[in-house]
Short mmCIF file of C-alpha atoms in Angstrom, two decimals:
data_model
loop_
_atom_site.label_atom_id
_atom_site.label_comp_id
_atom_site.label_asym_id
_atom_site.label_seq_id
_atom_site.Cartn_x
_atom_site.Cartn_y
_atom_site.Cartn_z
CA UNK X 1 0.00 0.00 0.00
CA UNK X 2 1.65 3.53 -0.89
CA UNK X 3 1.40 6.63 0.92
CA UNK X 4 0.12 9.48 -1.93
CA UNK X 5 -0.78 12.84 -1.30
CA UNK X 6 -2.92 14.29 -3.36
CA UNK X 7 -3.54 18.34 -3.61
CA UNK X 8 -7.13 19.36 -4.90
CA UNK X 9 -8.90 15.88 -4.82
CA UNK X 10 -12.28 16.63 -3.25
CA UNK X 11 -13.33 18.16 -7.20
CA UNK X 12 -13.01 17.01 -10.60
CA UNK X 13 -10.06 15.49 -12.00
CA UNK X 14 -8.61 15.36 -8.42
CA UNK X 15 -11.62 13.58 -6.97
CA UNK X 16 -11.26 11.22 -9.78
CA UNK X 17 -7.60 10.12 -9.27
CA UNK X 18 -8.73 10.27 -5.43
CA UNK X 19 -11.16 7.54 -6.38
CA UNK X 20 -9.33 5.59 -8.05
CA UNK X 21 -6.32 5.04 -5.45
CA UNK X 22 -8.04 4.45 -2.46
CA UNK X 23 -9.09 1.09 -2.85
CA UNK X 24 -5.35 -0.20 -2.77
CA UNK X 25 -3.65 3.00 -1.28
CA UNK X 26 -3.67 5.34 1.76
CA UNK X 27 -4.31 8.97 0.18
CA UNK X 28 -4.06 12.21 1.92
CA UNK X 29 -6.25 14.27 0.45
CA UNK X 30 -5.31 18.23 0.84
CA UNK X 31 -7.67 21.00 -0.34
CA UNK X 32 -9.86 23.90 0.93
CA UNK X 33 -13.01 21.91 0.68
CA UNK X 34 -13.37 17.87 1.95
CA UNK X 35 -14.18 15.92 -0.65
CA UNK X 36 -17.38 13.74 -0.33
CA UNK X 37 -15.73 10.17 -0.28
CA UNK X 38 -15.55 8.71 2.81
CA UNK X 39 -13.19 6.04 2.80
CA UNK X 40 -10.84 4.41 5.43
CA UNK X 41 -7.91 4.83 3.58
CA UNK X 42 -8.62 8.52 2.91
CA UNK X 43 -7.38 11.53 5.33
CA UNK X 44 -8.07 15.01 4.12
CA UNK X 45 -6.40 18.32 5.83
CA UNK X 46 -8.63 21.80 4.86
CA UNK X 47 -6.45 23.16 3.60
CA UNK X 48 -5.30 26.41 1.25
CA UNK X 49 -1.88 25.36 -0.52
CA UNK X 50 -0.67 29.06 -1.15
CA UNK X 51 -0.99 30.57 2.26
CA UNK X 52 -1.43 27.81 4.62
CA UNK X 53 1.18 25.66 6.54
CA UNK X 54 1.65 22.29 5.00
CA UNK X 55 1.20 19.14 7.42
CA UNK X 56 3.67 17.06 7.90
CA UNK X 57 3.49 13.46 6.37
CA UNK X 58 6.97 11.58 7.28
CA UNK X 59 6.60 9.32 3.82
CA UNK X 60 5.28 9.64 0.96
CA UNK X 61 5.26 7.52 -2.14
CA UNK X 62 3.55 9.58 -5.16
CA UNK X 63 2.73 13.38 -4.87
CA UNK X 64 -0.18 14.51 -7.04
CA UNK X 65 -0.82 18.28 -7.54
CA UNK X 66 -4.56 18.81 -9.01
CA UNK X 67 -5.23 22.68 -9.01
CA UNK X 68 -5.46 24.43 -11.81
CA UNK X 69 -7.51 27.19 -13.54
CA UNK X 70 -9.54 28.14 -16.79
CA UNK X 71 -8.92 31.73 -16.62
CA UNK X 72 -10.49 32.67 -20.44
CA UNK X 73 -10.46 35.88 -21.74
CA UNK X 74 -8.90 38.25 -24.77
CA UNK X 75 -5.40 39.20 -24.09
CA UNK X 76 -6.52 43.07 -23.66
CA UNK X 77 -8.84 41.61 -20.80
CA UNK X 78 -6.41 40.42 -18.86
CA UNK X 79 -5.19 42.08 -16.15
CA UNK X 80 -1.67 41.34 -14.68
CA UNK X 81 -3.06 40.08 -11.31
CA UNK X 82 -4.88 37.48 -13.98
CA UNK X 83 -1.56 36.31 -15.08
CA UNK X 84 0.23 36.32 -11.54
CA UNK X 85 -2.69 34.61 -9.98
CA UNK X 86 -2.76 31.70 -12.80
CA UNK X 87 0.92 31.32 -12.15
CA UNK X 88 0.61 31.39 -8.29
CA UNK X 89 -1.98 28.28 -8.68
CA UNK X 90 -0.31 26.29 -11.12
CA UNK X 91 3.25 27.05 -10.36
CA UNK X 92 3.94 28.41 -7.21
CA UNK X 93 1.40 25.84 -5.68
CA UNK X 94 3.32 23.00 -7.43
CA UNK X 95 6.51 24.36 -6.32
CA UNK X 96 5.59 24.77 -2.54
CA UNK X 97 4.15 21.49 -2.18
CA UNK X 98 7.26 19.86 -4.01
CA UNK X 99 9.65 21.83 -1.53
CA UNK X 100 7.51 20.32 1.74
CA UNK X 101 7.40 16.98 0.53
CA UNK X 102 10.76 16.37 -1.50
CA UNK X 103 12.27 14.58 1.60
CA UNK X 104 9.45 12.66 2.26
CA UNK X 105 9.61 11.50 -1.01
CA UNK X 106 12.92 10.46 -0.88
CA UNK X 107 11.77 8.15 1.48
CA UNK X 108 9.23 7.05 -0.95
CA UNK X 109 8.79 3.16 -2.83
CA UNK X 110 9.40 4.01 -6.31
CA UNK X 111 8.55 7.78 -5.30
CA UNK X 112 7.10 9.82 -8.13
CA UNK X 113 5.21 13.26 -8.56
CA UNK X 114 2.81 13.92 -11.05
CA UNK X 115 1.37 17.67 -12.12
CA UNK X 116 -1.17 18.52 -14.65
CA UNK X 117 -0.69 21.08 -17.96
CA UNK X 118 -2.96 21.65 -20.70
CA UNK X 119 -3.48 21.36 -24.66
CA UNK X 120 -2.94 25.13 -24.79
CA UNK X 121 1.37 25.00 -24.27
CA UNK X 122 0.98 22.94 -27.57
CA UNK X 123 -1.88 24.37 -29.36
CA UNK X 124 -1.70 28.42 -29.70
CA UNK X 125 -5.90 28.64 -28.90
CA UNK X 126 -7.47 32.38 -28.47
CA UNK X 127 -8.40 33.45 -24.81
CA UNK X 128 -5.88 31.08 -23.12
CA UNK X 129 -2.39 33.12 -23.16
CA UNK X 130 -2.94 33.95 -18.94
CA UNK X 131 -3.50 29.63 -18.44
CA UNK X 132 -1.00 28.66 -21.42
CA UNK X 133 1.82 31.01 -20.21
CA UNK X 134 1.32 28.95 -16.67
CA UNK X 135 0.80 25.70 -17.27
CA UNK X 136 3.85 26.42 -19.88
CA UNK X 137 5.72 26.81 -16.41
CA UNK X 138 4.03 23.43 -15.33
CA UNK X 139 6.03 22.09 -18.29
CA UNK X 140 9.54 23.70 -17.60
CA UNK X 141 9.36 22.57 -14.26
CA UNK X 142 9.05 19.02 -15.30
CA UNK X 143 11.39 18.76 -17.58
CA UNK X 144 14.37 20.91 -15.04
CA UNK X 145 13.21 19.14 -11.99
CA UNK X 146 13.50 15.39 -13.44
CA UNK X 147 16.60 15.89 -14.76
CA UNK X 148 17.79 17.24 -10.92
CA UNK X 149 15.84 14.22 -9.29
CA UNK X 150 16.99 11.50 -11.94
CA UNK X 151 18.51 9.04 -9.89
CA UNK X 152 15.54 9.38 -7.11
CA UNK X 153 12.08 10.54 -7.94
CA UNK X 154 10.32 10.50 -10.93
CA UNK X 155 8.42 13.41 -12.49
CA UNK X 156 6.08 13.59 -15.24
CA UNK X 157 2.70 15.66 -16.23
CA UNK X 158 -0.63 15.26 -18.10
CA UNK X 159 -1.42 17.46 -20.60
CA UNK X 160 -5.84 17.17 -21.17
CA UNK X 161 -7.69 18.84 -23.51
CA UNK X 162 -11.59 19.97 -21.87
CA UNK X 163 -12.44 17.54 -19.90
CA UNK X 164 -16.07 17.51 -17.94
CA UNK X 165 -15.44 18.18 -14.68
CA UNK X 166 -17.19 21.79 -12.68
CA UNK X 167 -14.22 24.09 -13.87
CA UNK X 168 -15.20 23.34 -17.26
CA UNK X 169 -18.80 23.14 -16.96
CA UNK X 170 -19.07 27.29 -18.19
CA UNK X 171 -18.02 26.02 -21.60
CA UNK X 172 -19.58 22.48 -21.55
CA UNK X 173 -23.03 24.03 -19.95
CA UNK X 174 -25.34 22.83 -23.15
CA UNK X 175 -25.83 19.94 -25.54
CA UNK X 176 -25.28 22.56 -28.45
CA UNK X 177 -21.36 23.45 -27.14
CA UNK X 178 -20.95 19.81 -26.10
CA UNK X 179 -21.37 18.82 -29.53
CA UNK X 180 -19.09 21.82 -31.08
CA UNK X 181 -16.86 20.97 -28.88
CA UNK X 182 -16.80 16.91 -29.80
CA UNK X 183 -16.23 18.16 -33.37
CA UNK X 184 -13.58 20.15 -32.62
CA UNK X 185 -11.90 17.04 -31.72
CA UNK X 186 -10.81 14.70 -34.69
CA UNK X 187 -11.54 11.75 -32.46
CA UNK X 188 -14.91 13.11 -32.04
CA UNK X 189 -14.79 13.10 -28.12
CA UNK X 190 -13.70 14.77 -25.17
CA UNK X 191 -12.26 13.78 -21.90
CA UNK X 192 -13.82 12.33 -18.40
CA UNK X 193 -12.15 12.56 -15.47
CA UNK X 194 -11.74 8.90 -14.96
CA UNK X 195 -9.71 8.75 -18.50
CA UNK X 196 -7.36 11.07 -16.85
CA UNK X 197 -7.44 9.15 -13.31
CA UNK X 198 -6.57 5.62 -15.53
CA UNK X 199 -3.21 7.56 -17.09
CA UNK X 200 -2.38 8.67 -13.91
CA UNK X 201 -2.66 5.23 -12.30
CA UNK X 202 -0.47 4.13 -14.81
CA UNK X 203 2.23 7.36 -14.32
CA UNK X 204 2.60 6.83 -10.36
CA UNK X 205 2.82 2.63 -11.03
CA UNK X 206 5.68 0.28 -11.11
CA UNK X 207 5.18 -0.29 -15.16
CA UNK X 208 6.21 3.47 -15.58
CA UNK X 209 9.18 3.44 -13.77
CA UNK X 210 11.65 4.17 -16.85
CA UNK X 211 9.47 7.51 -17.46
CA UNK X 212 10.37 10.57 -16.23
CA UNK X 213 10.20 14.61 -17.62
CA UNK X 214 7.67 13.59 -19.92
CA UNK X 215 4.51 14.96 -20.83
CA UNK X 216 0.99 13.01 -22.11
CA UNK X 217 -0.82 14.59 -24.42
CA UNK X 218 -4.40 13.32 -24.03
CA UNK X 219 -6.18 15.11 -26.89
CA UNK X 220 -8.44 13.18 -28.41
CA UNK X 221 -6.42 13.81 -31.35
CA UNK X 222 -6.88 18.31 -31.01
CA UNK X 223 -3.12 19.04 -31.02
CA UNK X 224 -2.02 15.81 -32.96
CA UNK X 225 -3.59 15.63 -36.19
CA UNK X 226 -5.31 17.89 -38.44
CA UNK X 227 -8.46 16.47 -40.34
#
């Protein structure tokens, strides 16, 4: 049974991968809100990652930081508190929670640490240069911080298109966009959380234990192929 901490699991994507590891792992859930799930394997701490203490957690196998943001607007729209906030929760978040639980880690089975980017490094997409720039960070960080940890923890991201989860539901809140947005996609689909939970089962597991500084595109096809 690993020890994983999870950061933003009581909502979407992060309540998915939640889900899925607590049947065969203990999870430590950390967010501003509980999630739901009651579970015996499951301890959540309320709390805010950017301006609250950390607890301390003496081991820990697999880190997984879940926040993120859809911050859409025209580039004239956004303000530069837009852009330092979307880098605060996808960055600076990351980077604090790394920095608390690197040691623990170290500690770790197999330890590994697994952060979340978006479609929108890859695929230059109107509205998204305040959430592209950050999550563009995401990416760097990855990449710099596996090389530095080679030889003891492992590192890698997922990069989703939309997925259904509440932070999208503003652009997935009607069948009409649903289907606009499923034939955006070549694959004619978009993503569920529990598609993203399965590749990160797979990222924090013993079979991906040569991978590391990587990021997984899962597009549905969007930034891979034009049709």
């Amino acid at each position: 049974m690993k020890n994983i901490v999870i950061i933003g699991g009581s909502k979407g994507i992060g309540n998915a991968v939640l889900l899925q590891q607590l049947e065969n792992n203990f999870v430590y859930n950390l967010s501003r809100s509980a999630p739901e799930n009651i579970h015996p394997n499951l301890k959540h701490f309320t709390v805010d990652v950017l301006k609250d203490e950390l607890p301390e957690i003496e081991t820990v196998d697999t880190l997984i930081y879940c926040p993120g943001s859809i911050n859409l607007k025209p580039f004239g729209n956004l303000s530069i508190e837009d852009f330092r906030n979307d880098f605060e929760i996808n960055v600076i978040g990351a980077v604090k929670t790394i920095q608390k639980y690197l040691a623990a880690l170290k500690k770790g089975n197999n330890p590994s640490i697994l952060l979340f980017s978006t479609v929108a490094v890859k695929l230059g997409m109107p509205f998204h240069s305040s959430i592209a720039s950050a999550k563009a960070g995401v990416e760097g960080l990855v990449k710099s911080l596996g090389a530095e940890l080679a030889s003891t923890v492992r590192i890698n991201a997922i990069a989703p298109t939309i997925t259904e989860t509440s932070l999208s539901s503003n652009i997935l809140r009607n069948e009409r966009m649903k289907e606009n947005m499923i034939q955006r996609h070549p694959m004619k689909d978009y993503l569920q959380p529990n598609e993203v939970a399965q590749m990160a089962d797979f990222l924090i597991s013993e079979k991906a234990k040569s991978i590391s500084g990587q990021i997984f595109e899962m597009d549905y096809g969007i930034v891979t192929f034009k049709i």
